[in-house]
mmCIF file of C-alpha atoms in Angstrom:
data_model
loop_
_atom_site.group_PDB
_atom_site.id
_atom_site.type_symbol
_atom_site.label_atom_id
_atom_site.label_comp_id
_atom_site.label_asym_id
_atom_site.label_seq_id
_atom_site.Cartn_x
_atom_site.Cartn_y
_atom_site.Cartn_z
ATOM 1 C CA MET Q 94 34.398 -6.678 -11.807
ATOM 2 C CA ILE Q 95 33.547 -4.170 -9.083
ATOM 3 C CA LEU Q 96 33.114 -1.393 -11.638
ATOM 4 C CA LEU Q 97 30.702 -3.487 -13.713
ATOM 5 C CA SER Q 98 28.717 -4.419 -10.603
ATOM 6 C CA VAL Q 99 28.556 -0.857 -9.332
ATOM 7 C CA LEU Q 100 27.510 0.487 -12.740
ATOM 8 C CA THR Q 101 24.722 -2.088 -12.947
ATOM 9 C CA LEU Q 102 23.473 -1.234 -9.475
ATOM 10 C CA VAL Q 103 23.660 2.526 -10.097
ATOM 11 C CA ALA Q 104 21.747 2.132 -13.377
ATOM 12 C CA ALA Q 105 19.070 0.085 -11.583
ATOM 13 C CA MET Q 106 18.839 2.692 -8.809
ATOM 14 C CA VAL Q 107 18.398 5.507 -11.329
ATOM 15 C CA ALA Q 108 15.775 3.503 -13.229
ATOM 16 C CA ARG Q 109 13.946 2.733 -10.005
ATOM 17 C CA TRP Q 110 13.938 6.401 -9.025
ATOM 18 C CA TRP Q 111 12.846 7.512 -12.469
ATOM 19 C CA PHE Q 112 10.097 4.964 -12.976
ATOM 20 C CA TRP Q 113 8.840 4.298 -9.446
ATOM 21 C CA ARG Q 114 9.638 6.870 -6.768
ATOM 22 C CA ARG Q 115 8.795 9.852 -8.925
ATOM 23 C CA VAL Q 116 5.441 8.362 -9.973
ATOM 24 C CA ARG Q 117 4.769 7.061 -6.449
ATOM 25 C CA ASP Q 118 5.132 10.518 -4.950
ATOM 26 C CA GLN Q 119 2.656 11.899 -7.489
ATOM 27 C CA GLY Q 120 0.293 8.976 -6.887
ATOM 28 C CA ARG Q 121 0.269 9.497 -3.129
ATOM 29 C CA ARG Q 122 -1.402 12.860 -3.702
ATOM 30 C CA VAL Q 123 -4.336 11.329 -5.628
ATOM 31 C CA GLU Q 124 -7.060 10.151 -3.253
ATOM 32 C CA CYS Q 125 -9.298 7.492 -4.808
ATOM 33 C CA GLY Q 126 -12.780 6.254 -4.084
ATOM 34 C CA ILE Q 127 -11.741 2.635 -3.568
ATOM 35 C CA SER Q 128 -9.425 1.150 -0.953
ATOM 36 C CA VAL Q 129 -6.596 -1.368 -1.229
ATOM 37 C CA GLY Q 130 -8.679 -3.853 0.760
ATOM 38 C CA GLU Q 131 -11.502 -3.656 -1.763
ATOM 39 C CA VAL Q 132 -9.112 -4.048 -4.703
ATOM 40 C CA MET Q 133 -7.421 -7.070 -3.148
ATOM 41 C CA GLU Q 134 -10.804 -8.608 -2.356
ATOM 42 C CA ILE Q 135 -11.827 -8.217 -6.005
ATOM 43 C CA LEU Q 136 -8.514 -9.647 -7.217
ATOM 44 C CA GLY Q 137 -8.606 -12.569 -4.801
ATOM 45 C CA GLY Q 138 -5.926 -11.669 -2.270
ATOM 46 C CA SER Q 139 -5.643 -10.384 1.268
ATOM 47 C CA SER Q 140 -5.027 -6.701 1.912
ATOM 48 C CA GLY Q 141 -2.988 -7.018 5.091
ATOM 49 C CA LYS Q 142 -1.976 -3.855 6.908
ATOM 50 C CA ALA Q 143 -2.457 -1.587 3.886
ATOM 51 C CA GLY Q 144 -6.163 -2.360 3.486
ATOM 52 C CA ALA Q 145 -7.355 1.136 4.364
ATOM 53 C CA PHE Q 146 -5.062 3.068 2.004
ATOM 54 C CA ARG Q 147 -6.822 4.940 -0.784
ATOM 55 C CA ASP Q 148 -3.994 6.665 -2.628
ATOM 56 C CA ALA Q 149 -3.160 5.768 -6.218
ATOM 57 C CA ALA Q 150 0.338 4.497 -5.366
ATOM 58 C CA ALA Q 151 -0.969 1.911 -2.901
ATOM 59 C CA LEU Q 152 -3.734 0.924 -5.300
ATOM 60 C CA GLY Q 153 -1.197 0.500 -8.118
ATOM 61 C CA ASN Q 154 0.803 -1.876 -5.937
ATOM 62 C CA ALA Q 155 -2.382 -3.773 -5.115
ATOM 63 C CA VAL Q 156 -3.277 -4.109 -8.804
ATOM 64 C CA ARG Q 157 0.207 -5.493 -9.577
ATOM 65 C CA GLU Q 158 0.130 -7.904 -6.616
ATOM 66 C CA GLY Q 159 -3.405 -9.009 -7.434
ATOM 67 C CA GLY Q 160 -2.469 -9.557 -11.069
ATOM 68 C CA LEU Q 161 0.482 -11.704 -10.022
ATOM 69 C CA ARG Q 162 -1.810 -13.759 -7.787
ATOM 70 C CA LEU Q 163 -4.336 -14.178 -10.609
ATOM 71 C CA MET Q 164 -1.597 -15.280 -12.991
ATOM 72 C CA GLU Q 165 -0.319 -17.659 -10.331
ATOM 73 C CA LYS Q 166 -3.804 -19.176 -10.037
ATOM 74 C CA ASP Q 167 -3.848 -19.539 -13.827
ATOM 75 C CA GLY Q 168 -0.727 -21.692 -13.554
ATOM 76 C CA VAL Q 169 1.978 -19.213 -14.581
ATOM 77 C CA ALA Q 170 5.010 -20.343 -12.579
ATOM 78 C CA LEU Q 171 6.957 -17.176 -13.382
ATOM 79 C CA ALA Q 172 4.333 -15.108 -11.570
ATOM 80 C CA LYS Q 173 4.923 -16.972 -8.308
ATOM 81 C CA ARG Q 174 8.688 -16.716 -8.661
ATOM 82 C CA ARG Q 175 8.364 -13.027 -9.473
ATOM 83 C CA ARG Q 176 6.143 -12.379 -6.462
ATOM 84 C CA LEU Q 177 8.289 -14.303 -3.982
ATOM 85 C CA GLY Q 178 11.741 -13.781 -5.520
ATOM 86 C CA TRP Q 179 11.957 -10.168 -4.402
ATOM 87 C CA TRP Q 180 11.855 -11.189 -0.753
ATOM 88 C CA ASN Q 181 14.630 -13.722 -1.312
ATOM 89 C CA LEU Q 182 16.778 -10.972 -2.791
ATOM 90 C CA ARG Q 183 16.497 -8.844 0.349
ATOM 91 C CA ILE Q 184 18.761 -11.175 2.328
ATOM 92 C CA LEU Q 185 21.610 -10.972 -0.198
ATOM 93 C CA PRO Q 186 23.169 -7.639 0.945
ATOM 94 C CA ALA Q 187 23.098 -8.748 4.582
ATOM 95 C CA LEU Q 188 24.738 -12.022 3.605
ATOM 96 C CA VAL Q 189 27.504 -10.215 1.694
ATOM 97 C CA VAL Q 190 28.200 -7.905 4.645
ATOM 98 C CA MET Q 191 28.221 -10.856 7.045
ATOM 99 C CA LEU Q 192 30.690 -12.763 4.855
ATOM 100 C CA GLY Q 193 32.839 -9.629 4.631
ATOM 101 C CA VAL Q 194 32.952 -9.323 8.419
ATOM 102 C CA VAL Q 195 33.707 -13.025 8.834
ATOM 103 C CA SER Q 196 36.512 -12.827 6.275
ATOM 104 C CA LEU Q 197 37.909 -9.730 7.989
ATOM 105 C CA VAL Q 198 37.957 -11.402 11.401
ATOM 106 C CA SER Q 199 39.073 -14.881 10.366
ATOM 107 C CA LYS Q 200 41.348 -13.870 7.457
ATOM 108 C CA TRP Q 201 40.072 -16.798 5.371
ATOM 109 C CA ALA Q 202 39.717 -14.604 2.239
ATOM 110 C CA PRO Q 203 40.668 -11.062 1.270
ATOM 111 C CA VAL Q 204 37.794 -8.727 2.185
ATOM 112 C CA PRO Q 205 37.863 -6.785 -1.114
ATOM 113 C CA TRP Q 206 37.428 -10.033 -3.041
ATOM 114 C CA VAL Q 207 34.527 -11.119 -0.862
ATOM 115 C CA LEU Q 208 32.830 -7.743 -1.309
ATOM 116 C CA ALA Q 209 33.541 -7.756 -5.063
ATOM 117 C CA ILE Q 210 32.042 -11.200 -5.512
ATOM 118 C CA GLY Q 211 29.087 -10.203 -3.334
ATOM 119 C CA ALA Q 212 28.509 -7.051 -5.380
ATOM 120 C CA LEU Q 213 28.687 -9.137 -8.542
ATOM 121 C CA LEU Q 214 26.101 -11.575 -7.160
ATOM 122 C CA ILE Q 215 23.771 -8.740 -6.198
ATOM 123 C CA ALA Q 216 24.219 -7.074 -9.589
ATOM 124 C CA GLY Q 217 23.559 -10.375 -11.350
ATOM 125 C CA HIS Q 218 20.380 -10.898 -9.382
ATOM 126 C CA VAL Q 219 19.290 -7.331 -10.177
ATOM 127 C CA VAL Q 220 19.852 -7.985 -13.889
ATOM 128 C CA VAL Q 221 17.721 -11.130 -13.655
ATOM 129 C CA ARG Q 222 14.991 -9.134 -11.878
ATOM 130 C CA ILE Q 223 15.088 -6.446 -14.577
ATOM 131 C CA ALA Q 224 14.890 -9.083 -17.298
ATOM 132 C CA GLY Q 225 11.674 -10.434 -15.737
ATOM 133 C CA ILE Q 226 9.798 -7.143 -15.617
ATOM 134 C CA SER Q 227 7.619 -8.214 -18.541
ATOM 135 C CA VAL Q 228 5.908 -10.771 -16.288
ATOM 136 C CA GLU Q 229 4.931 -8.043 -13.833
ATOM 137 C CA LEU Q 230 3.738 -5.755 -16.637
ATOM 138 C CA GLU Q 231 1.561 -8.611 -17.857
ATOM 139 C CA ALA Q 232 0.288 -9.015 -14.293
ATOM 140 C CA VAL Q 233 -0.636 -5.316 -14.212
ATOM 141 C CA LYS Q 234 -2.572 -5.799 -17.437
ATOM 142 C CA ARG Q 235 -4.314 -8.899 -16.044
ATOM 143 C CA GLY Q 236 -5.140 -7.244 -12.718
ATOM 144 C CA TRP Q 237 -6.376 -4.076 -14.409
ATOM 145 C CA ALA Q 238 -8.642 -6.063 -16.744
ATOM 146 C CA GLU Q 239 -10.124 -7.970 -13.807
ATOM 147 C CA LEU Q 240 -10.585 -4.778 -11.794
ATOM 148 C CA GLY Q 241 -12.188 -3.023 -14.789
ATOM 149 C CA LYS Q 242 -14.856 -5.723 -14.965
ATOM 150 C CA GLN Q 243 -16.108 -4.972 -11.462
ATOM 151 C CA VAL Q 244 -15.216 -1.356 -10.635
ATOM 152 C CA ARG Q 245 -16.069 1.912 -12.348
ATOM 153 C CA PHE Q 246 -14.065 4.931 -11.259
ATOM 154 C CA ARG Q 247 -15.808 8.259 -10.776
ATOM 155 C CA ARG Q 248 -12.952 10.374 -12.095
ATOM 156 C CA MET Q 249 -10.675 9.748 -15.040
ATOM 157 C CA ASP Q 250 -7.606 11.089 -13.197
ATOM 158 C CA GLU Q 251 -8.037 8.403 -10.511
ATOM 159 C CA GLU Q 252 -8.033 5.691 -13.134
ATOM 160 C CA GLU Q 253 -5.008 7.125 -14.964
ATOM 161 C CA ALA Q 254 -3.045 7.635 -11.725
ATOM 162 C CA ILE Q 255 -3.700 4.080 -10.525
ATOM 163 C CA LEU Q 256 -2.689 2.570 -13.861
ATOM 164 C CA ARG Q 257 0.442 4.755 -14.064
ATOM 165 C CA CYS Q 258 1.416 3.768 -10.514
ATOM 166 C CA ALA Q 259 0.726 0.098 -11.210
ATOM 167 C CA ARG Q 260 2.989 0.134 -14.257
ATOM 168 C CA ALA Q 261 5.713 2.029 -12.429
ATOM 169 C CA SER Q 262 5.525 -0.186 -9.337
ATOM 170 C CA VAL Q 263 7.169 -3.064 -11.189
ATOM 171 C CA TRP Q 264 10.451 -1.189 -10.640
ATOM 172 C CA GLU Q 265 9.965 -1.337 -6.882
ATOM 173 C CA THR Q 266 11.048 -4.970 -6.748
ATOM 174 C CA ILE Q 267 14.309 -4.851 -8.702
ATOM 175 C CA LEU Q 268 16.664 -3.771 -5.911
ATOM 176 C CA PRO Q 269 17.281 -5.623 -2.654
ATOM 177 C CA TRP Q 270 16.829 -2.523 -0.507
#
């Protein structure tokens, strides 16, 4: 059970590195003529703290987030669960560690079993997140179509970098850390 959980998590970590971090690092070097705040305004969201960023990686994230919001407004329930579910997943590792400490101190359950079951829960949630990537890819397509109606990029490499980063950013949300 632990081996299956660890293999799932390692595979997800490698996929996240391959599809997101590598592309993100390349996208951070591409300065664009539009800001995250402008993109989120066009796509109907709020930019928050990242409103002044102009790199392709930040803009790709904004396109994905904006697409999810647009799909949510269109009545797609999966888009809302996909957008908010990632934040729910972030508490899971802390909960597993806390239960491990409590079981160690109180001796109510063997610690290896608690950690094994926790790792299995995390791996199961990661598998569910990976299975729902198609919703985020559809959101990228929806956000990109909406952005293309209102914005024309000056350089083709800006446009390609933003779209590549937007597609790769769906892998950002699969792991809880």
